[in-house]
mmCIF file of C-alpha atoms in Angstrom:
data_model
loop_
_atom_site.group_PDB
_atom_site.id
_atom_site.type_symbol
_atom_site.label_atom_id
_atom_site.label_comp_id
_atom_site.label_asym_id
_atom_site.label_seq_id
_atom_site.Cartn_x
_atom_site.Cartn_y
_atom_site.Cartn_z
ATOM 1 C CA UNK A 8 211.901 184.870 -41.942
ATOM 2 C CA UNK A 9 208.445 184.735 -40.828
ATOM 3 C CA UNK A 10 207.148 186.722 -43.793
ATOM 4 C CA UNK A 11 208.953 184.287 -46.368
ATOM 5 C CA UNK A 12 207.326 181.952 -44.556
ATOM 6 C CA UNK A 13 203.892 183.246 -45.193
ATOM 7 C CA UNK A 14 204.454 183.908 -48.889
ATOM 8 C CA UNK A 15 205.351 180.405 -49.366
ATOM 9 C CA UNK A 16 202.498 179.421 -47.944
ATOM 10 C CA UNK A 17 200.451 181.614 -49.913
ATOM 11 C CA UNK A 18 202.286 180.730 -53.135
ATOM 12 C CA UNK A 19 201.730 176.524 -52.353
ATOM 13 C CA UNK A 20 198.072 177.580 -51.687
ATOM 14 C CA UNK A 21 197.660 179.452 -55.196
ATOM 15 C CA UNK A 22 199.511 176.844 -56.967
ATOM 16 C CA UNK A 23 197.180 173.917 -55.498
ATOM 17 C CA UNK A 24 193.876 176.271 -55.734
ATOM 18 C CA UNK A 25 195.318 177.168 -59.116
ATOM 19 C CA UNK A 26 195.905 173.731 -60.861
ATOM 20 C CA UNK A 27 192.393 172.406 -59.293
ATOM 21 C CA UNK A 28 190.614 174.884 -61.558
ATOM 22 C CA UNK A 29 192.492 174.672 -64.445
ATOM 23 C CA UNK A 30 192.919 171.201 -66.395
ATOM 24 C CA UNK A 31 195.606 170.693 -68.568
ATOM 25 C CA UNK A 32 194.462 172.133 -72.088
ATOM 26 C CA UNK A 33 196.516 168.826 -73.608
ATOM 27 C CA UNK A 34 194.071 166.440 -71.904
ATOM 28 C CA UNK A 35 192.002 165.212 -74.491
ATOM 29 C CA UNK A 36 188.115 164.964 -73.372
ATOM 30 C CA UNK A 37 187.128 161.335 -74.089
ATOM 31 C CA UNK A 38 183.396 161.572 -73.699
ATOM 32 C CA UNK A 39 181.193 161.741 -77.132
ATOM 33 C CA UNK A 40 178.409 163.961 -76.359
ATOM 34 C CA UNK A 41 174.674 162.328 -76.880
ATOM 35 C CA UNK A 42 172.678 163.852 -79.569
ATOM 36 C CA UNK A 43 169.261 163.398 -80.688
ATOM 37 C CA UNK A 44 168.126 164.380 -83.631
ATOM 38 C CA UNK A 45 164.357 166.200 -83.627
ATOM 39 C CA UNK A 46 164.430 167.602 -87.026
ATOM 40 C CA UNK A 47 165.663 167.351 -90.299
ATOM 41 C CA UNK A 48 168.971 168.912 -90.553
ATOM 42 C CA UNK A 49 169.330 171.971 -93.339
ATOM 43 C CA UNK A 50 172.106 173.544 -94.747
ATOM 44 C CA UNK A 51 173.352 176.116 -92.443
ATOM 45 C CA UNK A 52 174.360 178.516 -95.357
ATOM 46 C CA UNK A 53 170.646 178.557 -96.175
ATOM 47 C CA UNK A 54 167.863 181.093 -94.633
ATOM 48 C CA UNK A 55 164.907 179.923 -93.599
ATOM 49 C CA UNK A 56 162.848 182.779 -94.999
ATOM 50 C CA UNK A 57 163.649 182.706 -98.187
ATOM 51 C CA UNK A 58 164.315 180.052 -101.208
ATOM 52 C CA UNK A 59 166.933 179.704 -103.951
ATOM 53 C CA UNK A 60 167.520 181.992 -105.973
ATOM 54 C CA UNK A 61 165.846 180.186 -108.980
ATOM 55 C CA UNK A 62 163.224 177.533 -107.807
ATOM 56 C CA UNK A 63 163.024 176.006 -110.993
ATOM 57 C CA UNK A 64 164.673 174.627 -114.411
ATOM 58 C CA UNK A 65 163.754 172.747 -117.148
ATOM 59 C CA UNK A 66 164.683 172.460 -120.925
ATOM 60 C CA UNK A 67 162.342 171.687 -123.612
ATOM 61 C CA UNK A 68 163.713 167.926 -124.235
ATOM 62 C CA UNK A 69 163.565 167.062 -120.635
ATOM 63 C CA UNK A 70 160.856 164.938 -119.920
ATOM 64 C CA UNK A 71 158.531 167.299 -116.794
ATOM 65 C CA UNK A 72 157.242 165.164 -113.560
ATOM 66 C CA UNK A 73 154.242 167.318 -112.311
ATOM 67 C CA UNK A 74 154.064 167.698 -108.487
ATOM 68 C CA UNK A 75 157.840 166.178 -107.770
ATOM 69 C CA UNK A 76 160.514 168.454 -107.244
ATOM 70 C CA UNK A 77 164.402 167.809 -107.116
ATOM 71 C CA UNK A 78 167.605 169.830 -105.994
ATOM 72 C CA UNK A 79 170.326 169.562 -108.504
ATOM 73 C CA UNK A 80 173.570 172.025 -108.841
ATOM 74 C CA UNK A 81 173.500 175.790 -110.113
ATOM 75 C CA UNK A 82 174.646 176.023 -113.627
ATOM 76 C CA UNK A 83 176.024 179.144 -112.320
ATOM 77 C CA UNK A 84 178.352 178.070 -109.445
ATOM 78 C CA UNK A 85 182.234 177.592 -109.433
ATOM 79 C CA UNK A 86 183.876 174.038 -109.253
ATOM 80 C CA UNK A 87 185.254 175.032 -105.652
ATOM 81 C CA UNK A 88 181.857 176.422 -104.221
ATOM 82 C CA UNK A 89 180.193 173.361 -105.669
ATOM 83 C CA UNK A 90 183.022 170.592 -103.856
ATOM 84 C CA UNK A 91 182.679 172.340 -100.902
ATOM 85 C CA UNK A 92 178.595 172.451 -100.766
ATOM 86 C CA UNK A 93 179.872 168.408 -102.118
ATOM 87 C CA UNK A 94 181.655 167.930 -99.322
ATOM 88 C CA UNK A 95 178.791 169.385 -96.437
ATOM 89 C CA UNK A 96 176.159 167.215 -98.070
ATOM 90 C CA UNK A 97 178.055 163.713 -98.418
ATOM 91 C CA UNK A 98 179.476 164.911 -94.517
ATOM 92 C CA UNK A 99 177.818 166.308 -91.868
ATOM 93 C CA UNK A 100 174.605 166.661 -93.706
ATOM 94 C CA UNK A 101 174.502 162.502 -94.028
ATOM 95 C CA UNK A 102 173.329 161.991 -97.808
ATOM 96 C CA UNK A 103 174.385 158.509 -98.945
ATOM 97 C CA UNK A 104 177.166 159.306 -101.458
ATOM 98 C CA UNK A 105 178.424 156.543 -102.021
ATOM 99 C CA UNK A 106 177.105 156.035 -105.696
ATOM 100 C CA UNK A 107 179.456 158.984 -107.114
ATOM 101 C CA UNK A 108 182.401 157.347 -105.634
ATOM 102 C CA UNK A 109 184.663 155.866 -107.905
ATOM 103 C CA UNK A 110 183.568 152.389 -108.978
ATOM 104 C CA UNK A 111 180.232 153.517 -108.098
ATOM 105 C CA UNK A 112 176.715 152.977 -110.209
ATOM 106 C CA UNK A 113 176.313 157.273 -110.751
ATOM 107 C CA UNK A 114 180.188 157.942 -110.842
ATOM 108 C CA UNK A 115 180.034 159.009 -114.843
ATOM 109 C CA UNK A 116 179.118 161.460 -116.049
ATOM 110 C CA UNK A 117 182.225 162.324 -113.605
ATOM 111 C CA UNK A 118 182.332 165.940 -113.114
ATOM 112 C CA UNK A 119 182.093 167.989 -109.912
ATOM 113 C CA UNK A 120 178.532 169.212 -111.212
ATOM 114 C CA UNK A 121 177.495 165.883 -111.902
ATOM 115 C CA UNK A 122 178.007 164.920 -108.137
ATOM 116 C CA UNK A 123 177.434 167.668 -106.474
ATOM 117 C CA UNK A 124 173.890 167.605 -108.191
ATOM 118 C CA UNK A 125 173.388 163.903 -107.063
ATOM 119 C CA UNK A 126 174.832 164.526 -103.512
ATOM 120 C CA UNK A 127 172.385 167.937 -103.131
ATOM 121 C CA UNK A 128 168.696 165.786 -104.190
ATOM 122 C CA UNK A 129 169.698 162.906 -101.682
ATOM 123 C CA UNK A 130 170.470 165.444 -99.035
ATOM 124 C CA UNK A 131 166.964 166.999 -99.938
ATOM 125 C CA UNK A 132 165.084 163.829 -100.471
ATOM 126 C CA UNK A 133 165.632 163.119 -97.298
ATOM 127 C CA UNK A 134 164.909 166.665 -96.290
ATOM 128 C CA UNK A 135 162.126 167.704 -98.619
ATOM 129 C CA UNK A 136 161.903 171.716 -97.610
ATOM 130 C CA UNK A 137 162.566 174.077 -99.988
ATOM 131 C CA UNK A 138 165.489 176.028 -98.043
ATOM 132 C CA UNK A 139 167.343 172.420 -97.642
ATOM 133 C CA UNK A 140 167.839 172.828 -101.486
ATOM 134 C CA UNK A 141 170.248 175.841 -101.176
ATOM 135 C CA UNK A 142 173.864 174.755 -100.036
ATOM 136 C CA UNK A 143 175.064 178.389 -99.595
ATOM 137 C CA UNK A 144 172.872 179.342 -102.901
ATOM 138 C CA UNK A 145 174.745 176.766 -105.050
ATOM 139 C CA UNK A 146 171.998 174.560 -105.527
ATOM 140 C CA UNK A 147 168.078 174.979 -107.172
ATOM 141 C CA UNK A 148 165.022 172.925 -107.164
ATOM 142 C CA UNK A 149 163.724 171.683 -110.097
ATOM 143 C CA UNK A 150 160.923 169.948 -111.613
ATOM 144 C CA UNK A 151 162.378 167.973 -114.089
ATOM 145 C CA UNK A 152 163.536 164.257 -113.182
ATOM 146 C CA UNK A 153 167.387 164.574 -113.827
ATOM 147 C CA UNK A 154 167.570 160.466 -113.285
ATOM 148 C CA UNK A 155 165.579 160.568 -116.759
ATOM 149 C CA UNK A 156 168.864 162.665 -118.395
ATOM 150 C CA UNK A 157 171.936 161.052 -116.264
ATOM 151 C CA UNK A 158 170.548 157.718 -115.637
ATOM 152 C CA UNK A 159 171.168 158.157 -111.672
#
């Protein structure tokens, strides 16, 4: 008897040490944690050390701004890798999208490219580095104006 005793004693002390430790895993945490921002924020597909893969395109009618840059959309890139890159810049990466959305002054030409190159030169307007102008090597800086082709 006196050794049931002492395991039940032992098993009420586990199970009150236990469920001190532990919090219930369904208990949402209700604190927002404080953060400051120090510096810009770049694409974390990018690397630091190096730049896009091409730094720069122009065509022949496209009027050329000398010493201005801009980050537009790889001809090259897929429709999906280009929504998601899209989707990081007008999200966490806080460029001001709301021109391309519908009803919106830049939504024509409306085409994934079209918006994606928008979204990727406010992100790196705001961020003028030249590995901010990557988005996982979907996007590349150029030197001609694209407001002066699209209008926005």
């Amino acid at each position: 008897m006196e050794k049931s005793i002492n395991y039940y004693i032992l098993f009420l002390l586990l199970t009150h040490f236990l469920s001190s430790v532990y919090s219930d895993i369904t208990t949402p945490i209700t604190t927002i944690p404080n953060v400051v921002q120090t510096s810009p924020i770049l694409n974390p597909n990018s690397n630091p050390d190096t730049y896009s893969p091409s730094t720069s395109t122009s065509t022949s009618n496209s009027p050329v701004s000398s010493g201005s840059s801009w980050c537009i959309a790889s001809p090259s890139s897929s429709q999906r890798a280009l929504q998601v890159a899209l989707d990081y810049a007008c999200g966490y990466g806080g460029a001001d999208c709301s021109a391309i959305q519908s009803g919106g002054s830049c939504y024509n030409p409306n085409s994934v490219h079209d918006h994606a190159s928008f979204a990727f030169n406010k992100y790196y307007q705001r961020n003028p580095v030249p590995n901010s102008c990557n988005f996982g090597g979907n996007a590349v800086i150029t030197n001609t104006n694209p407001t002066q082709v699209h209008q926005c």
